[in-house]
Short mmCIF file of C-alpha atoms and ligand atoms in Angstrom, two decimals:
data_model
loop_
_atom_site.label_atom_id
_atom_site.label_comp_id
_atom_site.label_asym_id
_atom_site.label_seq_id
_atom_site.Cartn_x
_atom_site.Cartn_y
_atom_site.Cartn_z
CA UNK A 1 -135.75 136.12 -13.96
CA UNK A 2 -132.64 138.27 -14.57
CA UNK A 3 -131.19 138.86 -17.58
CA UNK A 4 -127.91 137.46 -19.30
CA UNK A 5 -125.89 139.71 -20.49
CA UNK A 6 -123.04 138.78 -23.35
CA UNK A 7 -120.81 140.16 -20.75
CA UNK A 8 -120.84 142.02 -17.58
CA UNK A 9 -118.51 144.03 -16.53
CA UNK A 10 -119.64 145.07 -13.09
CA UNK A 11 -118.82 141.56 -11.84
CA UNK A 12 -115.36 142.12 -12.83
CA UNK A 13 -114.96 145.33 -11.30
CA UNK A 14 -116.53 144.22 -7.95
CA UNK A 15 -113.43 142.37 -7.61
CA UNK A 16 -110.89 145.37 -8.21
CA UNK A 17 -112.94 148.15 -7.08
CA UNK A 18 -110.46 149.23 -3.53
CA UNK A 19 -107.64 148.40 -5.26
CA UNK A 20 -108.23 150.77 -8.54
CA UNK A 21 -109.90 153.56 -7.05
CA UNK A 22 -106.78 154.06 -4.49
CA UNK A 23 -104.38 154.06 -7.47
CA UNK A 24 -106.83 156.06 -9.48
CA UNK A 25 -107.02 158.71 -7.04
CA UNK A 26 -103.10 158.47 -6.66
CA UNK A 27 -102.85 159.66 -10.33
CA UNK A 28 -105.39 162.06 -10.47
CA UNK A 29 -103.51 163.89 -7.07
CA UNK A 30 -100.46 163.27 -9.06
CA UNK A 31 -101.21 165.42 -11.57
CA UNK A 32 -98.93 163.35 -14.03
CA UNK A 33 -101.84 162.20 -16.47
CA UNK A 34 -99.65 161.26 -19.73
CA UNK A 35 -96.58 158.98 -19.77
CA UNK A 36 -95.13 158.80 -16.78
CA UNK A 37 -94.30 155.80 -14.54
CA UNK A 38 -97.74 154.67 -14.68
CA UNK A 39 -97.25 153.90 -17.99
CA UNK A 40 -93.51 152.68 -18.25
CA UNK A 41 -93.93 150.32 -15.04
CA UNK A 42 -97.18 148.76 -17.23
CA UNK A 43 -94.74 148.12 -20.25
CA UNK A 44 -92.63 146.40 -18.22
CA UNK A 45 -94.47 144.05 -16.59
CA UNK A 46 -96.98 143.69 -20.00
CA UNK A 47 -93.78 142.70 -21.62
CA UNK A 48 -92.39 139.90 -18.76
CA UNK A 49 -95.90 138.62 -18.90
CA UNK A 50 -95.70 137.92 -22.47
CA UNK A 51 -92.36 136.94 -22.54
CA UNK A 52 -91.16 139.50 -24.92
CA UNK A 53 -88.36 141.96 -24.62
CA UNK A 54 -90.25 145.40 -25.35
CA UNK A 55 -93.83 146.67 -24.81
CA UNK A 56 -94.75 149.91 -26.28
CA UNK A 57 -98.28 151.01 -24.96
CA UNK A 58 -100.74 153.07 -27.43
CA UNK A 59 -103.69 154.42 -27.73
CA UNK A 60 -106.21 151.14 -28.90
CA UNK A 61 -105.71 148.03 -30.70
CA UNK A 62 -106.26 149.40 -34.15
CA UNK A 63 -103.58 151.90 -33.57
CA UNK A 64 -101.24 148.77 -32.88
CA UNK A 65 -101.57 147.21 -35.62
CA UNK A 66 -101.54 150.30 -37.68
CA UNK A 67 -98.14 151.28 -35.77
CA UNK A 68 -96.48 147.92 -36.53
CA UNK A 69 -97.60 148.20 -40.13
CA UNK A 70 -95.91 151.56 -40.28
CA UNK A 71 -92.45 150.38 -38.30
CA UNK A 72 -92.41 147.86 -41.09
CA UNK A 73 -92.99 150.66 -43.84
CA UNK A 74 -95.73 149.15 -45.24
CA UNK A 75 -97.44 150.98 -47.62
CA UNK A 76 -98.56 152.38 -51.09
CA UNK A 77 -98.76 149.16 -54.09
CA UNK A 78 -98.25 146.61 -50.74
CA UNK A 79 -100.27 143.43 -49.81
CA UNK A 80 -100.70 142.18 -46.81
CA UNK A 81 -102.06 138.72 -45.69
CA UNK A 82 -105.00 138.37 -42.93
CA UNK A 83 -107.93 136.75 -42.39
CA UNK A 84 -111.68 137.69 -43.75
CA UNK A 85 -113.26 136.81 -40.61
CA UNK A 86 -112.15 139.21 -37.99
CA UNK A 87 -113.35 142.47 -36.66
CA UNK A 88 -112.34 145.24 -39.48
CA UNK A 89 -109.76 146.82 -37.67
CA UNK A 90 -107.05 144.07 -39.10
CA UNK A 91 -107.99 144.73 -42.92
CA UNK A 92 -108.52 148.55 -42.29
CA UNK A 93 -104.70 149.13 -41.20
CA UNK A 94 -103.38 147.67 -44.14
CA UNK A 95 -106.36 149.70 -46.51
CA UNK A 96 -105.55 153.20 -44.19
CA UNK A 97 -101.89 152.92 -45.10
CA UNK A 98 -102.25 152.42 -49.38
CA UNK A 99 -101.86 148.48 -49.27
CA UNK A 100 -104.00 145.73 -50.20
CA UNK A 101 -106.08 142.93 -47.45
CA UNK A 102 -104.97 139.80 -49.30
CA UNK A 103 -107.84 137.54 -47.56
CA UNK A 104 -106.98 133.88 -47.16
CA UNK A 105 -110.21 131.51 -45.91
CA UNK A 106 -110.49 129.75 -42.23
CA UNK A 107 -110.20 126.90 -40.94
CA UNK A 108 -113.85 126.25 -40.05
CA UNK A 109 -112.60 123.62 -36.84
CA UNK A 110 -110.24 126.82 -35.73
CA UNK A 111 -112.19 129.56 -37.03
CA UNK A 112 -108.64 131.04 -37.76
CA UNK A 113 -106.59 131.67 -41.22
CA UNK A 114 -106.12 128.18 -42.91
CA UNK A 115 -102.28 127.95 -42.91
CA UNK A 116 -102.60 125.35 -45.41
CA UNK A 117 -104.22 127.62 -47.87
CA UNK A 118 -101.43 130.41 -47.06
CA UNK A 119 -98.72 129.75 -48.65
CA UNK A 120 -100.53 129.99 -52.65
CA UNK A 121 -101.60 133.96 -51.19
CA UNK A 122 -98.15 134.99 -51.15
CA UNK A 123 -96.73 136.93 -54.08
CA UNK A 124 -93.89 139.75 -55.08
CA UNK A 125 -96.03 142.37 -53.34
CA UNK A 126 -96.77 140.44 -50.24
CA UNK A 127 -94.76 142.27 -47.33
CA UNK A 128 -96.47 140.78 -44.00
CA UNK A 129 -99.25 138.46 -42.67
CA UNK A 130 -101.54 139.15 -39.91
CA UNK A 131 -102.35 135.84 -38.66
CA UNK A 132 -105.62 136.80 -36.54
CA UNK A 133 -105.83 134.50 -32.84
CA UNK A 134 -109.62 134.81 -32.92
CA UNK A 135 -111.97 134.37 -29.70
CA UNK A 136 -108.89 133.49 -27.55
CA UNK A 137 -107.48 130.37 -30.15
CA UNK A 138 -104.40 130.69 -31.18
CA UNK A 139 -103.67 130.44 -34.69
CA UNK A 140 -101.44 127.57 -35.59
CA UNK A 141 -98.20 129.77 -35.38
CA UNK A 142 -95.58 127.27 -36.27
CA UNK A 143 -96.54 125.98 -38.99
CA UNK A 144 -97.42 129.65 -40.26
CA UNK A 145 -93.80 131.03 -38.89
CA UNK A 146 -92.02 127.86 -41.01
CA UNK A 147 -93.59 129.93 -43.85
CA UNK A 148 -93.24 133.35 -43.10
CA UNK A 149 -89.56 132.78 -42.82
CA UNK A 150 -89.58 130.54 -46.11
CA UNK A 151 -90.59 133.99 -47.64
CA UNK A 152 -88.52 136.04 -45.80
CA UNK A 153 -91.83 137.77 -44.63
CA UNK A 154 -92.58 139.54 -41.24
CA UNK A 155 -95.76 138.55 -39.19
CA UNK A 156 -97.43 140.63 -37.40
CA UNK A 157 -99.60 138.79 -34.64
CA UNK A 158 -103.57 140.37 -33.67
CA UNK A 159 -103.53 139.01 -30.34
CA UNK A 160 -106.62 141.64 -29.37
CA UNK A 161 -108.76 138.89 -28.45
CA UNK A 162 -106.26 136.59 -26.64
CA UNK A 163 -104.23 137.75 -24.00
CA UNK A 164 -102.69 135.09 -22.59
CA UNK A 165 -103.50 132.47 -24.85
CA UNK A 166 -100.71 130.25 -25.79
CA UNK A 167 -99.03 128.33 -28.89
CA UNK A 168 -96.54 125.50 -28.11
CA UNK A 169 -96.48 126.74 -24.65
CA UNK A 170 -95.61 130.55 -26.11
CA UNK A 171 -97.29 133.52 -25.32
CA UNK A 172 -99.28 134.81 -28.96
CA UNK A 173 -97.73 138.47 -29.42
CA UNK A 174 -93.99 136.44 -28.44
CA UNK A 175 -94.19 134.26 -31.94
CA UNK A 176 -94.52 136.82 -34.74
CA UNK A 177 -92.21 139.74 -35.13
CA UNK A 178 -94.71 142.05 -33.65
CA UNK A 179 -97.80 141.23 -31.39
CA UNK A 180 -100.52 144.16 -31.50
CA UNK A 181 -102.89 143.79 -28.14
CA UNK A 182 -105.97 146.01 -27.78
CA UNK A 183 -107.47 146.37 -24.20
CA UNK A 184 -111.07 147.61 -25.12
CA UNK A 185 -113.23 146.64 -22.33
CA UNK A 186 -114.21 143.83 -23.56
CA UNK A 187 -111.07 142.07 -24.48
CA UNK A 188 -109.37 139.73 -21.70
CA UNK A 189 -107.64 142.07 -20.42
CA UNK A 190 -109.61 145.39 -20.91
CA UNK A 191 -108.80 148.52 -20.07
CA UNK A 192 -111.33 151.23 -18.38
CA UNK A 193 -111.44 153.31 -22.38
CA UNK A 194 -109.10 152.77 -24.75
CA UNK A 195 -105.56 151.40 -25.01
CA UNK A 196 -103.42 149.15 -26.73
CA UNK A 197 -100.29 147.58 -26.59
CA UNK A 198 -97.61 145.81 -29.28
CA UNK A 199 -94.70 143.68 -28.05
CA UNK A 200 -91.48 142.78 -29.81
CA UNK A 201 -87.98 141.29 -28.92
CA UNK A 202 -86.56 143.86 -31.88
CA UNK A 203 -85.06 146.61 -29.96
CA UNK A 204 -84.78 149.24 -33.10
CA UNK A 205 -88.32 148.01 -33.84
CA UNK A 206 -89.50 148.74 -30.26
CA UNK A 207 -87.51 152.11 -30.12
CA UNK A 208 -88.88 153.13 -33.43
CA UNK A 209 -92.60 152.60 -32.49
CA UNK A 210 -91.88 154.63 -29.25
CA UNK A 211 -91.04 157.61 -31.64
CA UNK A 212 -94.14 156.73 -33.98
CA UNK A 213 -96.19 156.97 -31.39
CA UNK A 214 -95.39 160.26 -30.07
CA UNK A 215 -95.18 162.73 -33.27
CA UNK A 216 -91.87 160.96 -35.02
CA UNK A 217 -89.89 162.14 -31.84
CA UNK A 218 -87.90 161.19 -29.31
CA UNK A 219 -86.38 164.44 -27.94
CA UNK A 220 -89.50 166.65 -27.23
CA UNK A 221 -89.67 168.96 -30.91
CA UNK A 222 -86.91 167.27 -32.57
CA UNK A 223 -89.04 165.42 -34.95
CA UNK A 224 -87.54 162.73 -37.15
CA UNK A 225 -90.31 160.67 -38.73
CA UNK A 226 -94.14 161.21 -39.69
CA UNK A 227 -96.03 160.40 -36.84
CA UNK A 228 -98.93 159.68 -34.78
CA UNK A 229 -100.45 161.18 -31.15
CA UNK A 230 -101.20 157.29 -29.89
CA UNK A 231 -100.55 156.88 -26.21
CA UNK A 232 -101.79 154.75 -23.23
CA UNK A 233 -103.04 157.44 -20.59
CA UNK A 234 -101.45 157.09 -17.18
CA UNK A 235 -104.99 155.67 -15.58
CA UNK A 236 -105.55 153.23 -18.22
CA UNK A 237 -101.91 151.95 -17.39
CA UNK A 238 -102.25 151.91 -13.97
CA UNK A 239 -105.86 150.41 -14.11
CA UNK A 240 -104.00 147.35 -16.50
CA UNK A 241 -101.35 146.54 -14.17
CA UNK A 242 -103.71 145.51 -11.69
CA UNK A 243 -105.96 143.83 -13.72
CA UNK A 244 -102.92 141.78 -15.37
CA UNK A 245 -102.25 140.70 -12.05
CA UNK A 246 -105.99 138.79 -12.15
CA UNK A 247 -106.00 138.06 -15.88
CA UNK A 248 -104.28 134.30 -15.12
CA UNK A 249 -106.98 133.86 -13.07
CA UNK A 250 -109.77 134.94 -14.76
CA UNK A 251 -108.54 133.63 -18.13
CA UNK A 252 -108.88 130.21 -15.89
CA UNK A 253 -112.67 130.99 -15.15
CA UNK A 254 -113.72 131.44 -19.16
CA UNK A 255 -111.69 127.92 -19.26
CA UNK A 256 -114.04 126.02 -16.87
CA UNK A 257 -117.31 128.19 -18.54
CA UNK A 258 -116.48 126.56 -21.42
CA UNK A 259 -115.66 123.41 -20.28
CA UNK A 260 -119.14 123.24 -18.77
CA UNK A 261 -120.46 124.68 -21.81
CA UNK A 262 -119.08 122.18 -23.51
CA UNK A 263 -120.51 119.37 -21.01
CA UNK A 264 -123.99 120.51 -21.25
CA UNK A 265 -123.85 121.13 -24.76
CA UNK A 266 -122.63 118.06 -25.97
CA UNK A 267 -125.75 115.90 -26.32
CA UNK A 268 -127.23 118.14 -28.94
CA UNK A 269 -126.81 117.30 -32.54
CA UNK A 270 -127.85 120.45 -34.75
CA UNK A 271 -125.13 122.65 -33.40
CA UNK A 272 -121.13 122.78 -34.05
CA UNK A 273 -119.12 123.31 -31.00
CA UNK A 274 -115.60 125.56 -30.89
CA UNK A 275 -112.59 123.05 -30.08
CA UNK A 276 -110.12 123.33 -28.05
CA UNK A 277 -106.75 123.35 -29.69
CA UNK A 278 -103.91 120.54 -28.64
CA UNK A 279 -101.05 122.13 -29.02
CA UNK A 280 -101.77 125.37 -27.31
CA UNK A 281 -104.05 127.39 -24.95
CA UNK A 282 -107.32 128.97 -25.81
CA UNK A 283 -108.29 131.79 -23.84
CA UNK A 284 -111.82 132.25 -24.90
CA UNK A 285 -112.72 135.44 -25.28
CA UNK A 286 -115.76 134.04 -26.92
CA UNK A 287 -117.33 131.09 -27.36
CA UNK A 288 -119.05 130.54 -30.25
CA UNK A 289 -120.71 127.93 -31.63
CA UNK A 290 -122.49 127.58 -35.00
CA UNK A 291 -125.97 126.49 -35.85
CA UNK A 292 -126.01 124.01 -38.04
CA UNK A 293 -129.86 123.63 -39.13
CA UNK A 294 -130.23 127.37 -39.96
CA UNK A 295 -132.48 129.65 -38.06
CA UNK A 296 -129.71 131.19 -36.40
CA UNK A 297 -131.46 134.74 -36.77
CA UNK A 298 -134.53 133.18 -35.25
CA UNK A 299 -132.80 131.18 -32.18
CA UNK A 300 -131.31 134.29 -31.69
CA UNK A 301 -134.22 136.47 -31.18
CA UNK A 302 -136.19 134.04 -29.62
CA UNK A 303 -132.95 133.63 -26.78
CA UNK A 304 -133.25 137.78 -26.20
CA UNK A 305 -137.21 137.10 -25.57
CA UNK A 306 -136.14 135.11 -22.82
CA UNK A 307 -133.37 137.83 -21.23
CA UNK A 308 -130.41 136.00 -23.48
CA UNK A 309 -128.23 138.41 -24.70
CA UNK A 310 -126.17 136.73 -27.52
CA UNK A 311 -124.03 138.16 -30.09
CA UNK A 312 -122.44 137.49 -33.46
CA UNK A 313 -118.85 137.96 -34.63
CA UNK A 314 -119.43 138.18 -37.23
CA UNK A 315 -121.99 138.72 -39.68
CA UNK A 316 -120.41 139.87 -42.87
CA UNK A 317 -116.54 138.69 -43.40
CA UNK A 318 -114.49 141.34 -44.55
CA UNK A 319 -114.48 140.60 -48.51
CA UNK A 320 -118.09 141.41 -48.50
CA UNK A 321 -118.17 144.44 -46.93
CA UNK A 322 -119.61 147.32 -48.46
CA UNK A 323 -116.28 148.92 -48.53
CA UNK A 324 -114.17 146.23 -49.87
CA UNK A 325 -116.49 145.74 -52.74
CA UNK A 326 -113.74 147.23 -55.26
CA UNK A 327 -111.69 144.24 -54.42
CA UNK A 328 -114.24 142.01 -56.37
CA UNK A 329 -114.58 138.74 -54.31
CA UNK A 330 -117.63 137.49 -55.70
CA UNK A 331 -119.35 134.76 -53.04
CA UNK A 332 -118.00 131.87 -52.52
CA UNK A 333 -114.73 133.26 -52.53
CA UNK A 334 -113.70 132.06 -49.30
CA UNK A 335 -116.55 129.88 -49.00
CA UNK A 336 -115.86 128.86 -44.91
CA UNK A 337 -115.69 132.37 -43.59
CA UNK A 338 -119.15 133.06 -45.82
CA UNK A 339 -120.92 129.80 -44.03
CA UNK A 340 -119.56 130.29 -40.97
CA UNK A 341 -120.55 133.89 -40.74
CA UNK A 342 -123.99 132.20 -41.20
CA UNK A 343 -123.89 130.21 -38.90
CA UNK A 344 -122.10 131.67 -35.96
CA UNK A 345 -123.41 132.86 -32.46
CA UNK A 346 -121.44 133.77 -29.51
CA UNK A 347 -123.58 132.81 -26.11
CA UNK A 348 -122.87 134.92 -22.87
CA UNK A 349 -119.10 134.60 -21.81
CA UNK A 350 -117.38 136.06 -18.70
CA UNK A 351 -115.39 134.35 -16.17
CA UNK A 352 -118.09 135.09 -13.38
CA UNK A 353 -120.63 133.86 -15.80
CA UNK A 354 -122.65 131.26 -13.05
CA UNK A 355 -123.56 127.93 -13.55
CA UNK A 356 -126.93 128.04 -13.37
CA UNK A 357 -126.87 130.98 -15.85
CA UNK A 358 -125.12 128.69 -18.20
CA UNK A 359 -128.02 126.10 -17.84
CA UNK A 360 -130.52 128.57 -18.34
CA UNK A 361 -128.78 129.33 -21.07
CA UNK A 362 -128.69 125.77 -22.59
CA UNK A 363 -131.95 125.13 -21.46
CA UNK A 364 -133.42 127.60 -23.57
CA UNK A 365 -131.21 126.87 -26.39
CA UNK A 366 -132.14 122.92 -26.87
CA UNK A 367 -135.64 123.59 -26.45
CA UNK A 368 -135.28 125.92 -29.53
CA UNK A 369 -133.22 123.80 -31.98
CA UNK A 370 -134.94 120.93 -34.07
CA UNK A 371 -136.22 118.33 -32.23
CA UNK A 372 -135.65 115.34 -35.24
CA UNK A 373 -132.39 113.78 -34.58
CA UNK A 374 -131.07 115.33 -37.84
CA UNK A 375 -127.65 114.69 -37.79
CA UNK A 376 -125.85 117.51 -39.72
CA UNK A 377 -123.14 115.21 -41.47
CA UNK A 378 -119.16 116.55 -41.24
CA UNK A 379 -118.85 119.58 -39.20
CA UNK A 380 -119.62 122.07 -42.15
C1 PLP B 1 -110.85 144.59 -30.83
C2 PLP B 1 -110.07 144.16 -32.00
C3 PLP B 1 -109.20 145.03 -32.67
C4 PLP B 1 -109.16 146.50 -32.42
O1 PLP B 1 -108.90 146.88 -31.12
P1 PLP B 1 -109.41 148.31 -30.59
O2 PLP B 1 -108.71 148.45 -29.28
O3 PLP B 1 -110.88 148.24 -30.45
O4 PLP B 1 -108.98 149.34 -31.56
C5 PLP B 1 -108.42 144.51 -33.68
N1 PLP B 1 -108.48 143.23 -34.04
C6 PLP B 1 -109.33 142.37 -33.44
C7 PLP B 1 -109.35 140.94 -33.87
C8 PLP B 1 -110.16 142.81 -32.41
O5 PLP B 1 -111.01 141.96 -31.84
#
């Protein structure tokens, strides 16, 4: 039997493969390799599709988030609000430029920051949040905006792992001030390398990151602001246009993998299954469901016996990493990111995942988890 890869990228590219090679080889003739209109026709249509005014491309998501934390002039004696359970980029950003992570726990339904619990976070030094639309969910934006504006305080949306997704019918990345995209291969819309993206309907914002971006300048060697080299390479552009054209349509095939997921993995009672949210659109770059009756190491190793390749976002939230340990969060600080992080395990998801790979995948799965019918009470 084949193997079941967490993702596979060579499905995906199948599809594209005439169409990207032609306008690959059209740039490479071109000789026009950086910037260019490659790059400013991607911006454009990036920013109609998420219904923003500007798109400024760069070089990954990290350096997104780090630009809009520098338009903002965040920095030194700072704190900034995020989530503990998100890929390390979102803290590091905030650490890189002299502020302070301020962590506030999940929601363990959403997986997201627990809007609830934001509002007691916010003090004097607080100068942003970076609400965090994990695995494709969006975070509950307006309840989150109500407070940011309450506060006076810009947000800052990490829409890396939902492109597309939706909150109240919005676009994430449209909501916040400033929406930081990364299109790493393995994001929903993923790039061939590196690249990134933020969005914003701030023109001086937008015109200001555009100079960030490229050494403080926007006459060549007039320089008028500390800056960074992070642009999106002419191929990478060209190579997302296209792909944006599919992403609609292959954000609609991780849809009906989870639905049937969700179908087949219904009947069992020692796992926790990710929702669906009701007032928005989830675009699943994962889907990840928890373990409820421990073992999740073991079910996990016993699944890549079989050819299952599964994966876990992630293991160790942010306040107990080894290099956050100066921020002394003893555990059980933010005691739903520490269980979930337990608990969690993200099965193989790609829109041309098959159904019978799914069932293979489920099959395996139930045969491993506790037979007893030992209902795990609440879904913590
Ligand atoms: C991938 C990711 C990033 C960083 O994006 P890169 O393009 O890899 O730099 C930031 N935040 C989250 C939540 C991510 O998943």
């Amino acid at each position: 039997m084949n193997n079941i890869p967490p993702l596979d990228l060579t499905r995906q590219y199948q599809q594209i493969d005439s169409e990207v090679s032609t306008q690959v080889l059209e740039i490479l003739r071109s000789g026009r390799y950086i910037g260019g209109a490659a790059v400013s026709h991607f911006e454009q249509v990036f920013a109609q599709y998420t219904g923003t005014e500007y798109s400024v491309g760069c070089n990954s998501g990290t350096d997104a988030l780090y630009l809009a934390l520098r338009v903002l002039n965040i920095g030194t004696g700072d704190e900034v609000i995020t989530s503990p359970f998100t890929f390390i980029a979102t803290a590091e950003v905030i650490s890189l430029l002299g502020a302070k992570p301020v962590f506030v726990d999940i929601d363990p339904e959403s997986y997201n920051l627990d809007v609830s619990q934001l509002e007691a976070a916010i003090t004097e030094r607080t100068k942003a949040i970076i609400p965090v639309h994990l695995f494709g969910r969006p975070v509950v934006m307006d309840a989150l905006m109500a407070i940011a504006q309450r506060h006076n305080l810009p947000v800052i949306e990490d829409c890396a792992q939902a492109t597309g997704a939706e909150w109240q019918g919005q676009k994430v990345g449209s909501i916040g001030h400033l929406g930081c995209f990364s299109f790493f291969p393995t994001k929903n819309l993923g790039a061939c390398g590196d690249g990134g993206a933020i969005t914003t309907n701030n023109p001086d914002l937008a015109a200001q990151l555009r100079m960030l971006r490229e050494h403080g300048s926007k006459e060549r060697y007039i320089h008028e602001l500390i800056g960074v080299n992070s642009r999106l390479d002419a191929l990478q552009a060209a190579i997302l246009t296209i792909k944006l054209s599919h992403l609609d349509q292959w954000n609609e095939g991780r849809s009906q993998v989870a639905q049937r997921y969700h179908k087949l993995l219904s009947p069992l009672d020692t796992i926790a299954l990710p929702s669906s949210p009701d007032q928005g659109k989830a675009v699943w770059n994962q889907y990840s469901i928890r373990i409820l009756a421990g073992e999740r190491d073991n079910i996990r190793a016993k699944l890549a016996e079989q050819g299952i390749s599964t994966m876990i976002y992630y293991p160790i939230p942010l306040h107990q990493q080894p290099v956050y340990q100066h921020l002394n969060h003893p555990p059980g600080s933010f005691p739903h990111s520490e269980q979930v992080a337990r608990q969690i395990l993200a099965l193989p998801m790609f829109p041309e995942l098959s159904p019978s790979e799914q069932e293979r995948v489920v099959d395996a799965l139930s045969a491993m988890l506790p037979r007893e019918k030992n209902r795990v009470a609440g879904r913590l």
